[in-house]
mmCIF file of C-alpha atoms and ligand atoms in Angstrom:
data_model
loop_
_atom_site.group_PDB
_atom_site.id
_atom_site.type_symbol
_atom_site.label_atom_id
_atom_site.label_comp_id
_atom_site.label_asym_id
_atom_site.label_seq_id
_atom_site.Cartn_x
_atom_site.Cartn_y
_atom_site.Cartn_z
ATOM 1 C CA MET A 1 0.024 -0.014 0.049
ATOM 2 C CA ILE A 2 1.451 3.347 -1.094
ATOM 3 C CA ASN A 3 -0.534 5.812 1.046
ATOM 4 C CA ILE A 4 1.097 6.648 4.100
ATOM 5 C CA ILE A 5 -2.102 8.035 5.690
ATOM 6 C CA GLU A 6 -4.444 5.378 6.814
ATOM 7 C CA LYS A 7 -8.013 5.778 5.656
ATOM 8 C CA ASN A 8 -10.782 5.632 8.152
ATOM 9 C CA ALA A 9 -8.052 6.657 10.865
ATOM 10 C CA PRO A 10 -9.862 8.967 13.581
ATOM 11 C CA ILE A 11 -9.473 12.536 12.544
ATOM 12 C CA LYS A 12 -9.141 14.805 15.409
ATOM 13 C CA ASP A 13 -8.176 17.892 13.382
ATOM 14 C CA ASN A 14 -8.762 18.438 9.684
ATOM 15 C CA LEU A 15 -6.340 21.205 9.481
ATOM 16 C CA SER A 16 -3.175 19.436 10.916
ATOM 17 C CA TYR A 17 -3.911 16.428 8.532
ATOM 18 C CA GLN A 18 -1.134 15.936 6.085
ATOM 19 C CA TYR A 19 -0.778 14.990 2.523
ATOM 20 C CA PRO A 20 2.282 14.394 0.132
ATOM 21 C CA ILE A 21 2.216 17.099 -2.405
ATOM 22 C CA VAL A 22 4.047 16.895 -5.729
ATOM 23 C CA GLU A 23 3.145 20.560 -6.754
ATOM 24 C CA THR A 24 0.507 23.014 -6.494
ATOM 25 C CA PHE A 25 -0.066 25.544 -9.477
ATOM 26 C CA HIS A 26 -2.353 28.189 -10.746
ATOM 27 C CA SER A 27 -3.234 27.384 -14.718
ATOM 28 C CA VAL A 28 -6.123 26.802 -16.826
ATOM 29 C CA GLN A 29 -7.759 23.347 -17.045
ATOM 30 C CA GLY A 30 -6.891 21.677 -20.389
ATOM 31 C CA GLU A 31 -9.314 18.790 -20.583
ATOM 32 C CA GLY A 32 -12.819 17.835 -20.326
ATOM 33 C CA PHE A 33 -15.949 19.870 -19.675
ATOM 34 C CA TYR A 34 -14.129 22.633 -17.932
ATOM 35 C CA ALA A 35 -11.370 22.900 -20.434
ATOM 36 C CA GLY A 36 -10.293 26.502 -20.644
ATOM 37 C CA VAL A 37 -11.284 27.534 -17.170
ATOM 38 C CA ASN A 38 -9.139 29.315 -14.506
ATOM 39 C CA ALA A 39 -8.138 26.610 -11.861
ATOM 40 C CA TYR A 40 -5.645 25.833 -9.047
ATOM 41 C CA PHE A 41 -4.277 22.270 -9.056
ATOM 42 C CA ILE A 42 -2.996 20.397 -6.102
ATOM 43 C CA ARG A 43 -1.232 17.390 -7.213
ATOM 44 C CA LEU A 44 -0.941 14.615 -4.573
ATOM 45 C CA ALA A 45 1.712 11.978 -4.761
ATOM 46 C CA GLY A 46 0.998 8.346 -4.919
ATOM 47 C CA CYS A 47 -0.222 6.099 -7.628
ATOM 48 C CA ASP A 48 -0.655 2.250 -8.052
ATOM 49 C CA VAL A 49 -2.432 2.080 -11.350
ATOM 50 C CA PHE A 50 0.765 2.176 -13.320
ATOM 51 C CA CYS A 51 -0.511 2.972 -16.870
ATOM 52 C CA PRO A 52 2.192 2.215 -19.336
ATOM 53 C CA TRP A 53 1.788 5.647 -21.136
ATOM 54 C CA CYS A 54 1.435 7.640 -17.847
ATOM 55 C CA ASP A 55 2.872 11.206 -18.175
ATOM 56 C CA GLN A 56 3.077 11.749 -14.459
ATOM 57 C CA LYS A 57 5.281 8.582 -13.389
ATOM 58 C CA GLU A 58 7.304 10.864 -11.049
ATOM 59 C CA THR A 59 4.267 11.004 -9.015
ATOM 60 C CA TRP A 60 3.815 7.248 -8.413
ATOM 61 C CA SER A 61 6.002 7.099 -5.144
ATOM 62 C CA THR A 62 4.973 9.250 -2.148
ATOM 63 C CA LYS A 63 8.525 9.042 -0.736
ATOM 64 C CA LYS A 64 10.423 11.915 -2.065
ATOM 65 C CA TYR A 65 7.497 14.468 -1.638
ATOM 66 C CA PRO A 66 7.095 16.718 1.421
ATOM 67 C CA LEU A 67 3.883 16.411 3.721
ATOM 68 C CA HIS A 68 1.883 19.421 3.707
ATOM 69 C CA SER A 69 -0.980 20.074 6.314
ATOM 70 C CA VAL A 70 -4.476 21.074 5.220
ATOM 71 C CA GLU A 71 -3.867 24.451 6.966
ATOM 72 C CA LYS A 72 -0.812 25.341 4.757
ATOM 73 C CA ILE A 73 -2.646 24.245 1.613
ATOM 74 C CA VAL A 74 -5.888 26.202 2.579
ATOM 75 C CA ASN A 75 -3.780 29.387 3.413
ATOM 76 C CA GLN A 76 -2.157 29.201 0.053
ATOM 77 C CA ILE A 77 -5.391 28.835 -1.875
ATOM 78 C CA LYS A 78 -6.864 32.004 -0.207
ATOM 79 C CA GLN A 79 -4.353 34.028 -2.050
ATOM 80 C CA ILE A 80 -5.222 32.745 -5.512
ATOM 81 C CA ASN A 81 -7.676 34.385 -7.931
ATOM 82 C CA THR A 82 -9.775 31.313 -8.887
ATOM 83 C CA ASN A 83 -13.027 29.808 -8.309
ATOM 84 C CA ILE A 84 -11.899 26.174 -8.876
ATOM 85 C CA ILE A 85 -9.622 23.877 -6.951
ATOM 86 C CA ILE A 86 -8.658 20.767 -8.813
ATOM 87 C CA ILE A 87 -7.267 17.814 -6.603
ATOM 88 C CA THR A 88 -5.368 15.568 -9.051
ATOM 89 C CA GLY A 89 -2.414 13.070 -8.998
ATOM 90 C CA GLY A 90 -1.174 10.621 -9.097
ATOM 91 C CA GLU A 91 -4.193 8.839 -7.811
ATOM 92 C CA PRO A 92 -5.728 11.014 -5.239
ATOM 93 C CA LEU A 93 -8.018 8.507 -3.984
ATOM 94 C CA LEU A 94 -5.091 6.596 -2.176
ATOM 95 C CA HIS A 95 -5.630 9.174 0.396
ATOM 96 C CA ASP A 96 -8.635 10.112 2.632
ATOM 97 C CA LEU A 97 -9.633 13.287 0.866
ATOM 98 C CA LYS A 98 -12.341 14.240 3.489
ATOM 99 C CA PRO A 99 -10.209 16.300 5.840
ATOM 100 C CA LEU A 100 -8.836 18.343 2.722
ATOM 101 C CA THR A 101 -12.185 18.807 1.124
ATOM 102 C CA LEU A 102 -13.966 19.773 4.023
ATOM 103 C CA GLU A 103 -11.794 22.718 4.861
ATOM 104 C CA LEU A 104 -11.441 23.563 1.076
ATOM 105 C CA LYS A 105 -15.146 23.922 0.899
ATOM 106 C CA LYS A 106 -15.181 26.593 3.656
ATOM 107 C CA THR A 107 -13.105 28.889 1.052
ATOM 108 C CA GLY A 108 -16.294 28.990 -1.033
ATOM 109 C CA LYS A 109 -14.661 27.680 -3.955
ATOM 110 C CA ASN A 110 -15.762 24.767 -6.122
ATOM 111 C CA ILE A 111 -13.704 21.624 -5.644
ATOM 112 C CA HIS A 112 -13.043 19.096 -8.435
ATOM 113 C CA LEU A 113 -11.364 15.738 -8.362
ATOM 114 C CA GLU A 114 -9.462 13.883 -11.182
ATOM 115 C CA THR A 115 -9.383 10.263 -10.331
ATOM 116 C CA SER A 116 -9.124 6.851 -11.795
ATOM 117 C CA GLY A 117 -11.471 5.536 -9.155
ATOM 118 C CA ALA A 118 -9.038 2.756 -8.270
ATOM 119 C CA HIS A 119 -9.665 3.067 -4.548
ATOM 120 C CA PRO A 120 -12.651 3.832 -2.371
ATOM 121 C CA PHE A 121 -14.233 7.282 -2.780
ATOM 122 C CA SER A 122 -13.681 9.793 -0.149
ATOM 123 C CA GLY A 123 -14.286 13.625 0.247
ATOM 124 C CA ILE A 124 -16.877 16.255 -0.831
ATOM 125 C CA PHE A 125 -16.699 17.496 -4.392
ATOM 126 C CA ASP A 126 -18.715 19.886 -6.776
ATOM 127 C CA TRP A 127 -17.234 18.011 -10.048
ATOM 128 C CA VAL A 128 -15.677 14.548 -10.339
ATOM 129 C CA THR A 129 -13.755 13.614 -13.499
ATOM 130 C CA PHE A 130 -13.660 9.847 -13.473
ATOM 131 C CA SER A 131 -10.909 8.347 -15.857
ATOM 132 C CA PRO A 132 -10.934 4.647 -15.540
ATOM 133 C CA LYS A 133 -8.023 2.605 -16.454
ATOM 134 C CA PRO A 134 -7.910 -1.090 -17.166
ATOM 135 C CA TYR A 135 -4.614 -1.483 -15.537
ATOM 136 C CA LYS A 136 -6.237 -1.415 -12.092
ATOM 137 C CA LYS A 137 -10.035 -1.469 -12.261
ATOM 138 C CA PRO A 138 -12.155 1.220 -10.454
ATOM 139 C CA HIS A 139 -13.723 0.548 -6.922
ATOM 140 C CA GLU A 140 -17.495 0.314 -7.073
ATOM 141 C CA SER A 141 -17.861 3.368 -5.014
ATOM 142 C CA ILE A 142 -16.879 5.681 -7.726
ATOM 143 C CA TYR A 143 -19.402 5.218 -10.252
ATOM 144 C CA ASN A 144 -22.303 7.243 -8.849
ATOM 145 C CA HIS A 145 -20.058 10.210 -8.245
ATOM 146 C CA ALA A 146 -18.843 10.678 -11.885
ATOM 147 C CA SER A 147 -19.724 14.049 -13.418
ATOM 148 C CA GLU A 148 -17.684 13.149 -16.355
ATOM 149 C CA LEU A 149 -16.342 9.954 -17.654
ATOM 150 C CA LYS A 150 -13.081 10.472 -19.603
ATOM 151 C CA VAL A 151 -11.511 7.355 -21.247
ATOM 152 C CA VAL A 152 -8.023 7.636 -22.549
ATOM 153 C CA ILE A 153 -7.710 5.782 -25.973
ATOM 154 C CA SER A 154 -4.284 4.455 -26.760
ATOM 155 C CA GLN A 155 -5.334 1.451 -28.998
ATOM 156 C CA GLU A 156 -8.451 0.212 -30.528
ATOM 157 C CA LYS A 157 -9.393 -2.288 -27.960
ATOM 158 C CA ASP A 158 -9.785 0.725 -25.546
ATOM 159 C CA PHE A 159 -13.154 1.568 -27.103
ATOM 160 C CA ILE A 160 -14.465 -1.795 -25.515
ATOM 161 C CA TRP A 161 -13.246 -0.632 -22.224
ATOM 162 C CA ALA A 162 -14.866 2.870 -22.691
ATOM 163 C CA LEU A 163 -18.075 1.196 -23.518
ATOM 164 C CA SER A 164 -18.039 -1.280 -20.347
ATOM 165 C CA GLU A 165 -17.391 1.630 -18.115
ATOM 166 C CA ALA A 166 -20.000 3.922 -19.836
ATOM 167 C CA LYS A 167 -22.717 1.387 -18.771
ATOM 168 C CA LYS A 168 -21.686 1.678 -15.033
ATOM 169 C CA VAL A 169 -22.105 5.558 -14.751
ATOM 170 C CA PRO A 170 -25.321 7.324 -14.250
ATOM 171 C CA SER A 171 -27.246 8.713 -17.599
ATOM 172 C CA HIS A 172 -26.443 12.162 -16.652
ATOM 173 C CA THR A 173 -22.709 11.498 -16.681
ATOM 174 C CA ILE A 174 -20.869 13.391 -19.950
ATOM 175 C CA LYS A 175 -18.840 10.995 -21.881
ATOM 176 C CA TYR A 176 -15.463 11.825 -23.233
ATOM 177 C CA LEU A 177 -12.777 9.996 -25.329
ATOM 178 C CA GLN A 178 -9.355 11.427 -25.204
ATOM 179 C CA PRO A 179 -6.394 10.362 -27.459
ATOM 180 C CA GLU A 180 -3.411 9.194 -25.660
ATOM 181 C CA TRP A 181 -0.811 12.035 -26.288
ATOM 182 C CA ASN A 182 1.878 9.674 -27.649
ATOM 183 C CA SER A 183 -0.636 7.721 -29.893
ATOM 184 C CA PRO A 184 -1.658 10.249 -32.452
ATOM 185 C CA ASP A 185 -3.090 7.644 -34.718
ATOM 186 C CA THR A 186 -5.888 7.328 -32.121
ATOM 187 C CA GLN A 187 -7.175 10.730 -32.942
ATOM 188 C CA ASP A 188 -8.692 9.523 -36.338
ATOM 189 C CA LEU A 189 -10.160 6.437 -34.678
ATOM 190 C CA ILE A 190 -11.941 8.663 -32.001
ATOM 191 C CA PHE A 191 -13.127 11.125 -34.489
ATOM 192 C CA ASN A 192 -14.810 8.299 -36.697
ATOM 193 C CA TYR A 193 -15.990 6.733 -33.568
ATOM 194 C CA ILE A 194 -17.967 9.719 -32.187
ATOM 195 C CA LYS A 195 -19.417 10.364 -35.625
ATOM 196 C CA GLU A 196 -21.232 6.877 -35.113
ATOM 197 C CA ASN A 197 -21.787 7.281 -31.396
ATOM 198 C CA PRO A 198 -22.961 10.666 -30.624
ATOM 199 C CA GLN A 199 -23.299 10.193 -26.973
ATOM 200 C CA TRP A 200 -19.445 10.505 -26.772
ATOM 201 C CA ARG A 201 -17.486 13.739 -26.998
ATOM 202 C CA LEU A 202 -14.047 14.553 -27.791
ATOM 203 C CA SER A 203 -11.597 15.802 -25.080
ATOM 204 C CA LEU A 204 -8.097 17.073 -26.155
ATOM 205 C CA GLN A 205 -5.151 17.882 -23.939
ATOM 206 C CA THR A 206 -5.135 21.578 -24.794
ATOM 207 C CA HIS A 207 -2.267 22.362 -22.545
ATOM 208 C CA LYS A 208 -0.142 20.101 -24.232
ATOM 209 C CA TYR A 209 -0.849 21.780 -27.672
ATOM 210 C CA LEU A 210 -0.177 25.031 -25.924
ATOM 211 C CA GLY A 211 3.084 23.766 -24.377
ATOM 212 C CA VAL A 212 1.958 24.799 -20.726
ATOM 213 C CA ARG A 213 1.050 22.770 -17.802
HETATM 214 S S1 SF4 B 1 -3.876 6.619 -13.035
HETATM 215 FE FE1 SF4 B 1 -2.949 8.620 -13.667
HETATM 216 S S2 SF4 B 1 -1.079 9.075 -12.265
HETATM 217 FE FE2 SF4 B 1 -1.807 6.828 -12.171
HETATM 218 S S3 SF4 B 1 -0.520 5.601 -13.717
HETATM 219 FE FE3 SF4 B 1 -2.446 6.334 -14.756
HETATM 220 S S4 SF4 B 1 -2.129 8.171 -15.839
HETATM 221 FE FE4 SF4 B 1 -0.446 7.753 -14.170
#
């Protein structure tokens, strides 16, 4: 188990709860429904999904990243001119997200999660981007929380995976297919698939096209 903070441990004080942080940064969301929107990102360390094409492999281990208290994270955010806080990773659900999200909600900002759903759901969110990966299947608790389903397509058989996951999310969940950045051939496949299957939308990693993070 990678996470260093045990889930379901008694929480005495949300503000002193700590998380391993890879980075925090103010940017523009590049993907999915909120693409183009001003947002502040909190990238948590730790992932045990191990996607072969992962562009965040340096986040997989928690060991080299400092622990930050919820109090420190929230105080930083108060200075930032944004309405959206995005908790990403790594795989954020390795950690109990309740202490962090309870305190972040008090700032009045909207709290988003980006997750593969590979671990039990925790926390309070205004928007959940669910990006399931076949390399470690999602925990059942994620499906009803999915605001958008975003399936990365790196090869043709990923469409079968996308279809099977789409059957498990609520009907209101917005469904996206996103080409894996290093597999440009999938762009044409997705384009043609969406023409045949209009319930799906195209998501592009616009920050990569722009060369920003
Ligand atoms: S779930 Fe995300 S962080 Fe983890 S290996 Fe896959 S792409 Fe990388």
